[in-house]
CSV table of C-alpha atoms in Angstrom, one decimal:
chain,number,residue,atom,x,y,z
A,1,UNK,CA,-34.6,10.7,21.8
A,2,UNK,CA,-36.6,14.1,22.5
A,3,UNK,CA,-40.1,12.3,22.5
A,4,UNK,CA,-38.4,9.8,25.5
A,5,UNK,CA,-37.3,13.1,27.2
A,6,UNK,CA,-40.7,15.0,26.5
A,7,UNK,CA,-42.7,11.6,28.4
A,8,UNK,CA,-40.1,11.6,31.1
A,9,UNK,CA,-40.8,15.4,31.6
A,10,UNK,CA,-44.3,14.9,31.6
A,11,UNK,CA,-44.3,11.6,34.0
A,12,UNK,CA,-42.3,13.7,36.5
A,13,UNK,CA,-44.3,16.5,36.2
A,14,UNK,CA,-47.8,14.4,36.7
A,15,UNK,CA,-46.0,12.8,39.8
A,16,UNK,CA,-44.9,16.1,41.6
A,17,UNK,CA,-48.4,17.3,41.2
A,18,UNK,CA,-50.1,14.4,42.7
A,19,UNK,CA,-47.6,14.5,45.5
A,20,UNK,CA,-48.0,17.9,46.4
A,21,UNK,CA,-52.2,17.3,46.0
A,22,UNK,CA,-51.8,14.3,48.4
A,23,UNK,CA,-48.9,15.4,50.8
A,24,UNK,CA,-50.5,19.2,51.0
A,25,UNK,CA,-53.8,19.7,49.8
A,26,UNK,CA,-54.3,23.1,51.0
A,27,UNK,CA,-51.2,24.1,49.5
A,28,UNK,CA,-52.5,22.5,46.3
A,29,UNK,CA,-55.6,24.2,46.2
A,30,UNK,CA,-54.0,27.4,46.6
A,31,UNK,CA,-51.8,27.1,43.8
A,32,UNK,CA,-54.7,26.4,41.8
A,33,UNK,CA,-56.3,29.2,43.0
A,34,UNK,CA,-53.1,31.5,42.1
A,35,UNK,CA,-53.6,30.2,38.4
A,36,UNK,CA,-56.9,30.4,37.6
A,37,UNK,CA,-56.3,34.3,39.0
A,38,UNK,CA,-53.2,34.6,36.9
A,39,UNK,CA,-55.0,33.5,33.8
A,40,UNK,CA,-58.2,35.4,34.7
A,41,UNK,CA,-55.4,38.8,35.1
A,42,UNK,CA,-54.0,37.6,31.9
A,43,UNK,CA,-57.1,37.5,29.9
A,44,UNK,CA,-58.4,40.8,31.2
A,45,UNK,CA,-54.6,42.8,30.0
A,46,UNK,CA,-55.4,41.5,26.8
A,47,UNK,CA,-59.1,42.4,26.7
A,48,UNK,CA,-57.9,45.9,27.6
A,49,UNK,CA,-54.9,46.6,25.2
A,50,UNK,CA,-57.8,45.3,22.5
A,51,UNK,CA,-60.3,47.4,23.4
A,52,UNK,CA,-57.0,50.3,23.8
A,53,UNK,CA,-56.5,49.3,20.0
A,54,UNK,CA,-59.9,49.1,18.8
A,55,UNK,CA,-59.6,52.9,20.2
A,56,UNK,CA,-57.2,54.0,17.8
A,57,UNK,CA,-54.7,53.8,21.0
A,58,UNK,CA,-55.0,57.1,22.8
């Protein structure tokens, strides 16, 4: 029952995305754009509380 619910999730999911790509592709684009800079921000905190701990956390 969950794996029918986890591939209807997944269909839907797939099927908004290509909606919003071909309905709004500026829109699309953007969102990209907002995660690829979330992920970059995300990547960088954790580069920086690394190097904070590789300090000895001053």
């Amino acid at each position: 029952m969950a794996v029918n619910a986890k591939k209807v999730a997944v269909y839907v999911a797939v099927v908004f995305v290509a909606y919003v790509i071909i309905t709004d592709p500026k829109k699309a684009s953007d969102y990209v754009l907002i995660g690829f800079q979330g992920i970059s921000d995300a990547a960088k905190a954790l580069g920086d509380f690394a190097t904070w701990v590789a300090d000895g956390g001053k």
